[in-house]
Short mmCIF file of C-alpha atoms (C1' of nucleotides) in Angstrom, two decimals:
data_model
loop_
_atom_site.label_atom_id
_atom_site.label_comp_id
_atom_site.label_asym_id
_atom_site.label_seq_id
_atom_site.Cartn_x
_atom_site.Cartn_y
_atom_site.Cartn_z
CA MET A 1 -91.36 -35.50 -0.91
CA PRO A 2 -90.96 -35.25 2.88
CA GLN A 3 -88.02 -36.77 4.76
CA PRO A 4 -88.28 -40.56 5.09
CA CYS A 5 -89.96 -41.69 8.29
CA ALA A 6 -91.12 -44.77 10.15
CA LEU A 7 -94.84 -45.23 10.72
CA VAL A 8 -96.14 -47.01 13.81
CA TRP A 9 -99.76 -48.03 13.49
CA PHE A 10 -101.19 -48.57 16.98
CA ARG A 11 -104.12 -50.95 17.44
CA ASN A 12 -104.56 -53.05 20.59
CA ASP A 13 -101.04 -52.31 21.82
CA LEU A 14 -101.61 -48.92 23.43
CA ARG A 15 -98.40 -48.61 25.42
CA VAL A 16 -94.79 -47.55 24.93
CA SER A 17 -92.98 -50.05 27.18
CA ASP A 18 -92.44 -53.64 26.09
CA HIS A 19 -93.63 -52.59 22.67
CA PRO A 20 -91.47 -54.46 20.14
CA THR A 21 -92.33 -52.54 16.98
CA LEU A 22 -92.19 -49.14 18.64
CA ALA A 23 -88.76 -50.08 19.94
CA MET A 24 -87.67 -51.10 16.45
CA ALA A 25 -89.08 -47.99 14.88
CA ALA A 26 -87.39 -45.79 17.45
CA ALA A 27 -84.10 -47.63 16.97
CA SER A 28 -84.27 -47.12 13.21
CA GLY A 29 -83.28 -43.51 13.71
CA LEU A 30 -86.04 -42.35 11.40
CA PRO A 31 -88.51 -39.73 12.58
CA LEU A 32 -91.67 -41.40 13.80
CA LEU A 33 -95.25 -41.02 12.72
CA CYS A 34 -97.58 -42.59 15.30
CA LEU A 35 -101.10 -43.32 14.09
CA TYR A 36 -104.36 -44.68 15.45
CA ILE A 37 -107.19 -45.43 13.04
CA LEU A 38 -110.75 -45.81 14.29
CA ASP A 39 -111.94 -48.32 11.74
CA ALA A 40 -115.60 -49.32 11.82
CA GLU A 41 -115.73 -49.94 8.09
CA SER A 42 -113.27 -52.62 7.04
CA PRO A 43 -115.19 -55.73 6.03
CA GLY A 44 -115.53 -58.32 8.76
CA LEU A 45 -113.95 -56.23 11.51
CA ARG A 46 -116.31 -56.26 14.44
CA PRO A 47 -117.04 -52.66 15.43
CA PRO A 48 -116.27 -52.20 19.14
CA GLY A 49 -119.26 -51.92 21.45
CA GLY A 50 -120.27 -48.81 23.32
CA ALA A 51 -118.51 -49.53 26.60
CA SER A 52 -115.36 -50.58 24.81
CA LEU A 53 -115.29 -47.31 22.83
CA TRP A 54 -115.67 -45.36 26.05
CA ARG A 55 -112.72 -47.24 27.53
CA LEU A 56 -110.74 -46.87 24.31
CA ASP A 57 -110.92 -43.10 24.67
CA ARG A 58 -109.19 -43.37 28.06
CA ALA A 59 -106.55 -45.68 26.66
CA LEU A 60 -105.83 -43.35 23.75
CA ALA A 61 -105.65 -40.30 25.97
CA ALA A 62 -103.08 -42.07 28.12
CA LEU A 63 -101.04 -43.16 25.13
CA GLU A 64 -101.10 -39.62 23.78
CA ARG A 65 -99.56 -38.43 27.03
CA GLU A 66 -96.95 -41.20 27.11
CA LEU A 67 -95.85 -40.43 23.58
CA ALA A 68 -95.90 -36.68 24.07
CA SER A 69 -93.73 -36.92 27.18
CA ARG A 70 -91.07 -38.59 25.00
CA GLY A 71 -91.29 -36.14 22.16
CA GLY A 72 -93.68 -38.22 20.08
CA GLU A 73 -97.14 -37.40 18.87
CA LEU A 74 -100.19 -39.60 18.28
CA HIS A 75 -102.37 -38.84 15.25
CA PHE A 76 -105.92 -40.02 14.69
CA LEU A 77 -107.94 -40.95 11.65
CA ARG A 78 -111.38 -42.38 11.19
CA GLY A 79 -112.24 -44.73 8.34
CA PRO A 80 -111.12 -47.92 6.61
CA ALA A 81 -107.53 -48.76 7.43
CA GLU A 82 -107.12 -50.53 4.14
CA THR A 83 -107.24 -47.26 2.20
CA LEU A 84 -106.09 -44.83 4.89
CA LEU A 85 -102.85 -46.51 5.91
CA PRO A 86 -101.37 -46.69 2.37
CA GLU A 87 -102.44 -43.09 1.74
CA VAL A 88 -100.69 -41.86 4.85
CA ALA A 89 -97.64 -44.00 4.16
CA ARG A 90 -97.35 -42.55 0.67
CA ALA A 91 -97.88 -38.94 1.71
CA ALA A 92 -95.44 -39.31 4.62
CA ASN A 93 -92.79 -41.11 2.62
CA ALA A 94 -92.81 -43.84 5.26
CA GLN A 95 -90.02 -46.30 4.55
CA ARG A 96 -91.07 -48.73 7.21
CA ILE A 97 -94.50 -49.39 8.63
CA PHE A 98 -94.90 -51.28 11.90
CA TRP A 99 -97.79 -52.81 13.77
CA SER A 100 -98.59 -55.45 16.38
CA ARG A 101 -100.55 -58.49 15.30
CA ARG A 102 -104.20 -59.22 15.88
CA TYR A 103 -105.73 -62.64 15.44
CA SER A 104 -109.33 -62.68 14.24
CA GLY A 105 -109.91 -63.90 10.70
CA ALA A 106 -110.88 -60.50 9.33
CA GLU A 107 -108.02 -58.78 11.12
CA ILE A 108 -105.49 -61.22 9.70
CA ALA A 109 -106.94 -60.91 6.21
CA LEU A 110 -106.77 -57.13 6.43
CA ASP A 111 -103.15 -57.21 7.56
CA ILE A 112 -102.20 -59.49 4.69
CA ARG A 113 -103.82 -57.18 2.13
CA LEU A 114 -102.18 -54.15 3.71
CA LYS A 115 -98.74 -55.70 3.74
CA GLN A 116 -99.05 -56.52 0.11
CA ALA A 117 -100.28 -53.04 -0.81
CA LEU A 118 -97.49 -51.37 1.15
CA ARG A 119 -94.83 -53.61 -0.34
CA GLU A 120 -96.13 -52.84 -3.79
CA GLN A 121 -95.48 -49.20 -2.94
CA GLY A 122 -91.90 -50.19 -2.21
CA ARG A 123 -92.19 -49.93 1.58
CA GLU A 124 -91.25 -52.34 4.32
CA ALA A 125 -94.19 -53.52 6.39
CA TYR A 126 -93.38 -55.40 9.55
CA SER A 127 -95.68 -56.92 12.15
CA CYS A 128 -94.90 -58.58 15.41
CA ASN A 129 -96.56 -60.22 18.41
CA ALA A 130 -97.13 -57.80 21.27
CA SER A 131 -100.11 -59.25 23.09
CA LEU A 132 -99.50 -62.96 23.61
CA LEU A 133 -96.93 -65.15 25.34
CA ALA A 134 -96.72 -67.23 22.18
CA GLU A 135 -98.15 -66.96 18.72
CA PRO A 136 -101.26 -69.11 18.33
CA TRP A 137 -99.59 -71.18 15.63
CA GLN A 138 -96.52 -71.90 17.72
CA VAL A 139 -98.34 -74.01 20.29
CA ILE A 140 -98.98 -77.33 18.59
CA SER A 141 -100.43 -80.51 20.01
CA LYS A 142 -98.72 -83.88 19.62
CA SER A 143 -101.03 -84.67 16.72
CA GLY A 144 -99.84 -81.53 15.01
CA GLY A 145 -102.95 -79.37 15.25
CA ALA A 146 -104.46 -76.78 17.52
CA PHE A 147 -105.26 -77.74 21.10
CA LYS A 148 -108.88 -78.32 22.07
CA VAL A 149 -108.30 -78.85 25.79
CA PHE A 150 -106.93 -76.22 28.11
CA THR A 151 -104.63 -78.17 30.43
CA PRO A 152 -102.35 -79.73 27.79
CA PHE A 153 -102.36 -76.40 25.95
CA TRP A 154 -101.19 -74.55 29.03
CA ARG A 155 -98.58 -77.18 29.79
CA ALA A 156 -97.21 -76.94 26.26
CA LEU A 157 -97.23 -73.15 26.38
CA ARG A 158 -95.47 -72.98 29.74
CA GLU A 159 -92.71 -75.24 28.47
CA LYS A 160 -92.29 -72.95 25.53
CA ILE A 161 -92.06 -69.64 27.28
CA ALA A 162 -88.84 -68.47 28.74
CA PRO A 163 -89.86 -64.93 28.01
CA PRO A 164 -87.09 -62.46 27.39
CA PRO A 165 -87.33 -59.57 29.84
CA PRO A 166 -89.79 -56.88 28.82
CA LEU A 167 -88.40 -54.15 26.62
CA PRO A 168 -87.91 -50.72 28.13
CA ALA A 169 -89.82 -47.80 26.67
CA PRO A 170 -87.86 -45.72 24.19
CA GLU A 171 -86.57 -42.66 25.98
CA ARG A 172 -86.72 -40.10 23.20
CA LEU A 173 -88.86 -40.14 20.11
CA SER A 174 -88.54 -37.73 17.26
CA ALA A 175 -91.92 -36.97 15.78
CA ALA A 176 -92.31 -36.70 12.04
CA PRO A 177 -94.71 -33.91 11.04
CA TRP A 178 -98.13 -34.89 9.80
CA PRO A 179 -97.69 -34.97 6.02
CA ALA A 180 -99.33 -32.56 3.66
CA GLY A 181 -101.46 -34.47 1.21
CA ALA A 182 -102.51 -37.10 3.76
CA PRO A 183 -106.08 -37.20 4.96
CA GLN A 184 -106.63 -34.56 7.65
CA SER A 185 -105.86 -36.04 11.05
CA LEU A 186 -108.34 -35.57 13.86
CA ALA A 187 -108.12 -34.62 17.48
CA ARG A 188 -108.94 -37.55 19.76
CA GLU A 189 -112.05 -35.73 20.94
CA ALA A 190 -113.29 -35.60 17.35
CA LEU A 191 -113.45 -39.39 17.24
CA ARG A 192 -116.50 -39.07 19.48
CA LEU A 193 -115.91 -42.28 21.37
CA ALA A 194 -118.27 -41.53 24.25
CA PRO A 195 -121.61 -43.31 23.93
CA SER A 196 -124.36 -41.28 22.34
CA ARG A 197 -126.96 -42.69 24.69
CA PRO A 198 -127.26 -39.90 27.23
CA ASN A 199 -125.36 -40.50 30.44
CA TRP A 200 -124.78 -44.22 30.03
CA ALA A 201 -121.13 -44.69 31.02
CA ALA A 202 -121.11 -41.31 32.76
CA GLY A 203 -121.13 -43.20 36.05
CA PHE A 204 -118.56 -45.83 35.11
CA PRO A 205 -115.73 -46.03 37.61
CA ASP A 206 -112.74 -44.40 36.00
CA PRO A 207 -109.50 -45.76 37.43
CA ASP A 208 -106.28 -44.74 35.74
CA ALA A 209 -106.17 -46.05 32.21
CA GLY A 210 -103.03 -46.51 30.19
CA GLU A 211 -99.84 -48.26 31.08
CA ALA A 212 -99.27 -46.20 34.21
CA GLY A 213 -102.67 -47.26 35.50
CA ALA A 214 -102.04 -50.85 34.48
CA ARG A 215 -98.69 -50.92 36.24
CA LYS A 216 -100.21 -49.44 39.35
CA ARG A 217 -103.02 -51.95 39.37
CA LEU A 218 -100.64 -54.84 38.80
CA GLY A 219 -98.45 -53.62 41.63
CA GLU A 220 -101.34 -53.42 44.06
CA PHE A 221 -102.57 -56.80 42.99
CA LEU A 222 -99.18 -58.46 43.39
CA ASP A 223 -98.50 -56.71 46.70
CA HIS A 224 -101.80 -57.37 48.44
CA THR A 225 -104.19 -59.58 46.54
CA VAL A 226 -102.44 -62.34 44.65
CA GLU A 227 -101.44 -64.15 47.84
CA HIS A 228 -105.06 -65.11 48.49
CA TYR A 229 -106.13 -65.16 44.88
CA ALA A 230 -106.82 -68.89 44.79
CA THR A 231 -109.23 -68.73 47.72
CA ASN A 232 -110.79 -65.31 47.21
CA ARG A 233 -111.05 -64.94 43.46
CA ASP A 234 -114.60 -66.25 43.32
CA ARG A 235 -115.92 -63.92 45.97
CA LEU A 236 -118.30 -61.48 44.32
CA ASP A 237 -118.19 -59.15 47.29
CA ARG A 238 -114.42 -58.67 47.36
CA ASP A 239 -111.89 -56.94 45.21
CA ALA A 240 -109.91 -60.15 44.93
CA THR A 241 -109.23 -60.36 41.21
CA SER A 242 -106.61 -58.58 39.17
CA ARG A 243 -109.01 -56.36 37.21
CA LEU A 244 -106.39 -56.21 34.50
CA SER A 245 -108.75 -57.38 31.74
CA ALA A 246 -109.34 -54.02 30.08
CA HIS A 247 -105.68 -53.06 30.45
CA LEU A 248 -104.76 -56.32 28.73
CA HIS A 249 -107.37 -55.99 26.02
CA PHE A 250 -106.10 -52.59 24.92
CA GLY A 251 -102.50 -53.63 25.31
CA GLU A 252 -101.76 -51.16 28.08
CA ILE A 253 -99.79 -53.97 29.65
CA SER A 254 -98.37 -57.12 28.09
CA PRO A 255 -98.66 -60.64 29.50
CA ARG A 256 -94.88 -60.79 29.39
CA GLN A 257 -94.71 -57.81 31.74
CA ILE A 258 -97.15 -59.51 34.08
CA ILE A 259 -95.35 -62.85 34.07
CA SER A 260 -91.99 -61.28 34.70
CA ALA A 261 -93.37 -59.29 37.64
CA ALA A 262 -95.30 -62.13 39.28
CA PRO A 263 -93.51 -63.82 42.17
CA PRO A 264 -93.45 -67.63 42.25
CA HIS A 265 -96.38 -68.41 44.52
CA PRO A 266 -99.38 -70.77 44.47
CA GLY A 267 -101.76 -67.82 44.23
CA ALA A 268 -99.74 -66.39 41.39
CA ASP A 269 -99.82 -69.74 39.58
CA LYS A 270 -103.58 -69.75 39.73
CA PHE A 271 -103.60 -66.23 38.40
CA LEU A 272 -101.15 -67.01 35.61
CA ALA A 273 -103.45 -69.84 34.54
CA GLU A 274 -106.04 -67.14 33.84
CA LEU A 275 -103.53 -65.55 31.49
CA GLY A 276 -103.33 -69.05 30.07
CA TRP A 277 -107.08 -69.03 29.37
CA ARG A 278 -106.61 -65.73 27.57
CA GLU A 279 -103.94 -67.30 25.38
CA PHE A 280 -106.10 -70.39 24.87
CA SER A 281 -109.02 -68.25 23.70
CA CYS A 282 -106.84 -66.56 21.14
CA HIS A 283 -105.42 -69.90 20.07
CA LEU A 284 -109.00 -71.12 19.54
CA LEU A 285 -110.04 -68.02 17.64
CA TYR A 286 -107.04 -68.29 15.37
CA ALA A 287 -107.87 -71.93 14.60
CA ASN A 288 -111.62 -71.18 14.37
CA PRO A 289 -112.16 -67.74 12.84
CA ASP A 290 -115.93 -68.17 13.16
CA LEU A 291 -115.77 -68.78 16.93
CA ALA A 292 -117.95 -65.76 17.74
CA TRP A 293 -120.94 -66.96 15.75
CA ARG A 294 -120.58 -70.71 15.17
CA ASN A 295 -120.81 -73.51 17.72
CA PHE A 296 -117.35 -74.93 18.28
CA ASN A 297 -119.04 -78.27 18.83
CA PRO A 298 -121.36 -78.67 15.81
CA ARG A 299 -123.59 -81.10 17.71
CA PHE A 300 -125.05 -78.00 19.31
CA ASP A 301 -126.26 -76.75 15.93
CA GLY A 302 -129.41 -78.73 16.65
CA PHE A 303 -129.83 -77.53 20.23
CA PRO A 304 -133.47 -76.59 20.85
CA TYR A 305 -133.07 -73.03 22.08
CA ARG A 306 -136.36 -71.26 22.71
CA ALA A 307 -137.36 -68.86 19.98
CA ASP A 308 -140.99 -68.18 20.94
CA ASP A 309 -142.56 -64.94 22.16
CA SER A 310 -141.95 -65.65 25.82
CA ALA A 311 -138.22 -65.99 25.17
CA GLN A 312 -138.37 -62.59 23.46
CA LYS A 313 -139.56 -61.14 26.76
CA ASP A 314 -136.99 -62.95 28.86
CA LEU A 315 -134.00 -61.57 27.00
CA PRO A 316 -134.61 -57.92 27.97
CA ALA A 317 -135.38 -59.00 31.53
CA TRP A 318 -131.98 -60.68 31.64
CA ARG A 319 -130.26 -57.67 30.10
CA ARG A 320 -131.84 -55.25 32.55
CA GLY A 321 -131.26 -57.42 35.61
CA GLU A 322 -134.92 -58.15 36.26
CA THR A 323 -134.95 -61.93 36.39
CA GLY A 324 -136.01 -62.17 40.01
CA TYR A 325 -132.80 -63.96 40.99
CA PRO A 326 -130.80 -61.48 43.07
CA VAL A 327 -127.32 -62.64 42.16
CA VAL A 328 -128.14 -62.66 38.45
CA ASP A 329 -129.75 -59.25 38.64
CA ALA A 330 -126.93 -57.77 40.68
CA ALA A 331 -124.43 -59.00 38.12
CA MET A 332 -126.36 -57.68 35.12
CA ARG A 333 -126.76 -54.32 36.80
CA GLU A 334 -123.09 -54.26 37.74
CA LEU A 335 -122.40 -54.68 34.04
CA TRP A 336 -124.75 -51.92 32.97
CA THR A 337 -123.66 -49.41 35.59
CA THR A 338 -119.91 -50.09 35.67
CA GLY A 339 -119.03 -51.70 32.32
CA PHE A 340 -117.50 -54.61 34.20
CA MET A 341 -118.64 -57.88 35.70
CA HIS A 342 -116.89 -60.23 38.09
CA ASN A 343 -115.66 -63.41 36.43
CA ARG A 344 -117.75 -65.72 38.60
CA ALA A 345 -120.80 -63.57 37.94
CA ARG A 346 -120.17 -63.83 34.19
CA MET A 347 -120.39 -67.60 34.48
CA VAL A 348 -123.55 -67.43 36.56
CA VAL A 349 -125.44 -65.07 34.25
CA ALA A 350 -124.26 -66.92 31.15
CA SER A 351 -125.43 -70.21 32.59
CA PHE A 352 -128.74 -68.58 33.49
CA LEU A 353 -129.30 -67.21 29.99
CA THR A 354 -128.35 -70.37 28.12
CA LYS A 355 -129.70 -72.99 30.52
CA HIS A 356 -132.45 -71.49 32.66
CA LEU A 357 -133.83 -69.35 29.85
CA LEU A 358 -132.70 -71.60 26.96
CA ILE A 359 -131.64 -68.55 24.96
CA ASP A 360 -128.86 -68.83 22.40
CA TRP A 361 -125.41 -67.94 23.77
CA ARG A 362 -124.90 -65.58 20.83
CA GLU A 363 -127.51 -63.23 22.34
CA GLY A 364 -125.50 -63.04 25.52
CA GLU A 365 -122.21 -62.78 23.68
CA SER A 366 -123.39 -59.75 21.74
CA TRP A 367 -124.79 -58.06 24.86
CA PHE A 368 -121.45 -58.49 26.59
CA TRP A 369 -119.71 -57.24 23.46
CA ASP A 370 -121.62 -53.97 23.68
CA THR A 371 -121.52 -53.44 27.43
CA LEU A 372 -118.14 -54.67 28.68
CA ILE A 373 -115.22 -52.26 28.81
CA ASP A 374 -112.92 -55.28 28.41
CA ALA A 375 -114.90 -56.84 25.53
CA ASP A 376 -112.55 -59.05 23.59
CA GLU A 377 -113.54 -61.14 20.62
CA ALA A 378 -111.50 -64.19 21.57
CA ASN A 379 -112.25 -64.22 25.30
CA ASN A 380 -115.90 -63.36 24.89
CA ALA A 381 -116.67 -65.95 22.23
CA ALA A 382 -114.60 -68.73 23.77
CA SER A 383 -116.01 -68.13 27.24
CA TRP A 384 -119.65 -67.94 26.19
CA GLN A 385 -119.27 -71.17 24.28
CA TRP A 386 -117.52 -72.70 27.26
CA VAL A 387 -120.42 -71.92 29.59
CA ALA A 388 -123.07 -72.86 27.03
CA GLY A 389 -121.47 -76.30 26.75
CA CYS A 390 -120.68 -76.06 23.05
CA GLY A 391 -117.16 -74.68 23.43
CA ALA A 392 -113.67 -76.11 23.66
CA ASP A 393 -112.99 -78.01 26.88
CA ALA A 394 -116.46 -76.89 27.88
CA ALA A 395 -118.19 -77.44 31.15
CA PRO A 396 -120.28 -80.61 30.84
CA TYR A 397 -123.75 -79.50 29.90
CA PHE A 398 -125.30 -80.73 33.11
CA ARG A 399 -123.25 -78.25 35.10
CA ILE A 400 -126.13 -75.89 35.68
CA PHE A 401 -125.51 -73.21 38.25
CA ASN A 402 -128.11 -72.80 40.95
CA PRO A 403 -128.26 -69.00 41.28
CA VAL A 404 -129.37 -69.21 44.90
CA LEU A 405 -126.50 -71.47 45.93
CA GLN A 406 -124.00 -69.44 43.92
CA GLY A 407 -125.21 -66.31 45.71
CA GLU A 408 -125.04 -67.91 49.14
CA LYS A 409 -121.61 -69.33 48.46
CA PHE A 410 -119.88 -66.40 46.77
CA ASP A 411 -121.78 -63.45 48.25
CA PRO A 412 -122.30 -64.86 51.74
CA ASP A 413 -122.73 -61.48 53.40
CA GLY A 414 -124.90 -60.13 50.61
CA ALA A 415 -122.76 -57.07 49.99
CA TYR A 416 -122.69 -57.65 46.23
CA VAL A 417 -126.45 -58.00 45.87
CA ARG A 418 -127.14 -55.08 48.19
CA ALA A 419 -124.73 -52.85 46.28
CA HIS A 420 -126.37 -53.44 42.93
CA CYS A 421 -129.98 -54.19 43.93
CA PRO A 422 -130.67 -51.59 46.62
CA GLU A 423 -134.36 -52.52 46.75
CA LEU A 424 -133.27 -55.82 48.33
CA ALA A 425 -130.93 -54.24 50.85
CA GLY A 426 -133.34 -54.58 53.76
CA LEU A 427 -133.71 -58.36 53.46
CA PRO A 428 -131.96 -60.57 56.00
CA MET A 429 -129.30 -63.01 54.79
CA SER A 430 -131.67 -65.95 55.19
CA CYS A 431 -133.65 -64.87 52.14
CA LEU A 432 -131.55 -62.23 50.41
CA HIS A 433 -130.71 -64.66 47.62
CA LYS A 434 -134.28 -66.00 47.41
CA PRO A 435 -136.74 -63.22 48.21
CA TRP A 436 -139.69 -65.26 46.96
CA ALA A 437 -139.21 -67.56 49.95
CA ALA A 438 -139.42 -64.73 52.46
CA PRO A 439 -142.42 -64.66 54.79
CA ALA A 440 -144.78 -61.73 54.21
CA SER A 441 -143.70 -60.12 57.47
CA VAL A 442 -140.05 -60.13 56.42
CA LEU A 443 -140.92 -58.64 53.05
CA ALA A 444 -142.95 -55.93 54.71
CA GLU A 445 -140.16 -55.22 57.15
CA ALA A 446 -137.72 -54.85 54.24
CA GLY A 447 -140.14 -52.60 52.35
CA LEU A 448 -140.22 -55.04 49.45
CA ARG A 449 -143.31 -55.76 47.36
CA LEU A 450 -142.64 -58.79 45.17
CA GLY A 451 -143.88 -58.26 41.64
CA GLU A 452 -143.83 -54.49 42.17
CA THR A 453 -140.54 -53.25 43.60
CA TYR A 454 -138.67 -56.43 42.68
CA PRO A 455 -139.76 -59.13 40.22
CA ARG A 456 -140.74 -62.64 41.05
CA PRO A 457 -138.46 -65.22 39.38
CA ILE A 458 -139.15 -65.24 35.64
CA VAL A 459 -138.62 -68.98 35.68
CA ASP A 460 -138.65 -71.55 38.46
CA HIS A 461 -135.23 -73.07 39.10
CA ASP A 462 -136.29 -76.70 39.40
CA PHE A 463 -138.44 -76.45 36.32
CA ALA A 464 -135.72 -74.69 34.32
CA ARG A 465 -133.04 -77.14 35.34
CA ARG A 466 -135.21 -80.08 34.30
CA ARG A 467 -136.12 -78.35 31.03
CA ALA A 468 -132.45 -77.66 30.21
CA LEU A 469 -131.42 -81.24 30.89
CA ASP A 470 -134.30 -82.45 28.73
CA ALA A 471 -133.28 -80.09 25.93
CA PHE A 472 -129.78 -81.51 26.09
CA THR A 473 -131.13 -85.05 25.92
CA MET A 474 -133.29 -84.03 22.96
CA MET A 475 -130.21 -82.73 21.15
CA THR A 476 -128.13 -85.83 21.78
CA ALA A 477 -130.95 -88.21 20.87
"C1'" DT B 1 -114.50 -73.50 38.26
"C1'" DC B 2 -121.95 -78.02 39.39
"C1'" DC B 3 -126.28 -79.71 41.44
"C1'" DC B 4 -129.05 -82.97 43.54
"C1'" DG B 5 -131.05 -87.09 45.37
"C1'" DT B 6 -129.52 -90.91 47.83
"C1'" DT B 7 -126.61 -93.67 50.80
"C1'" DT B 8 -123.18 -94.09 54.23
"C1'" DT B 9 -120.69 -92.61 58.12
"C1'" DG B 10 -119.80 -91.37 62.59
"C1'" DA B 11 -120.65 -88.74 66.84
"C1'" DC C 1 -129.34 -86.84 62.95
"C1'" DA C 2 -126.13 -83.95 60.38
"C1'" DA C 3 -122.33 -84.22 57.56
"C1'" DA C 4 -119.73 -86.55 54.24
"C1'" DA C 5 -119.47 -89.46 50.27
"C1'" DC C 6 -121.33 -91.15 46.10
"C1'" DG C 7 -123.29 -91.57 41.48
"C1'" DG C 8 -125.70 -89.69 37.68
"C1'" DG C 9 -127.25 -85.97 34.79
#
DNA sequence: TCCCGTTTTGA
DNA sequence: CAAAACGGG
């Protein structure tokens, strides 16, 4: 029997600073076994999409370095956590097992089963919140249940949080050896997280991952960008958002670290409200474990989405960025080529899919799940439902974005469209966001052949808007 | 975190 | 006559 040790099971908390259970484990004085399990098998766990796996590899590499520089070591396994974790705990003689909580239904159920199994082995299993400002069950409405509207939720949460200062990273870790008799641990490279599709993701921008990268990004954002966040955040053509989403998703930075670093400022308030939406999404997912596949508002169960052959053609056109609406296409291509999409663009393309094309939001949700490096079950599901009109505190259904106006308003110089749709780059501003309205001479000048080098709109805006409003009326009738 | 047709305002 | 304001989806 090896020396007793503490086992830290890393999941979406891939950092060493402000990490409550790592701090506890380090303070226990026991040697530490740090473990990551790539689990695509446990029932109900949603396997990460391709872009997310690619990003995960970066996050894990960074965590490996952070741990190694403190004397720790990160080990990897692939397979069902439910069997692997107890096996490792037994072989390693782990007295205490630590992890940070996750909040989807299947994740919670798995944690409950694991805690029970570990306790039956006579071990202490301890979990803790590392990714939220408050536990989803701690924010309660006056009527005693979960909130359904953002503003009162955020007010209640803000009253609740007087966050203790973030925890420092443990300075020295003593690594327990990988136990004999445990399943063979793998090198990170052997997890094969890069997409198998040739070269997809090869061109993704690759800013520093890990907590060092997150800290750097936060610092730049707070120094230069947050001041004008409220006015610039919707501009597609500017780097005016925090871009912390993937860092947050993988737990490379905690919301507590962000809050405690943000200066009191109107721009910062607006930004912190976005952290509030993140908390709200998790709150909703916790209260509605089926949020990713079931309409939050059941009235939408009868919504007449199109399911005919023509809709089957429109979905790939949307995915590929070939709808004929420049701002939609630029956004969808930004997603495919960079693994990221601007928040405003996400709303525009989601509105286009669900309202202009009358395609079920779940189709869009699953495409985002596979292609976003920051894909997050709570944010993705809650936000798609919000745009589709069936979600909590949703946009009224009749809020249908006009992709031309959105383009003209939020990409007024056309830099965003030109960057992602180079075939449109030669068009003047007057028709960049509506090439179908360009005179033949302008098209010729720009070297653009509509229907050949760039598609005509797959659906007419006025027609689609009318059709969507009618569909909504049909549902409510 | 909207759009659009219509009316009103005000230079 | 253009811009602002309004009301409804």
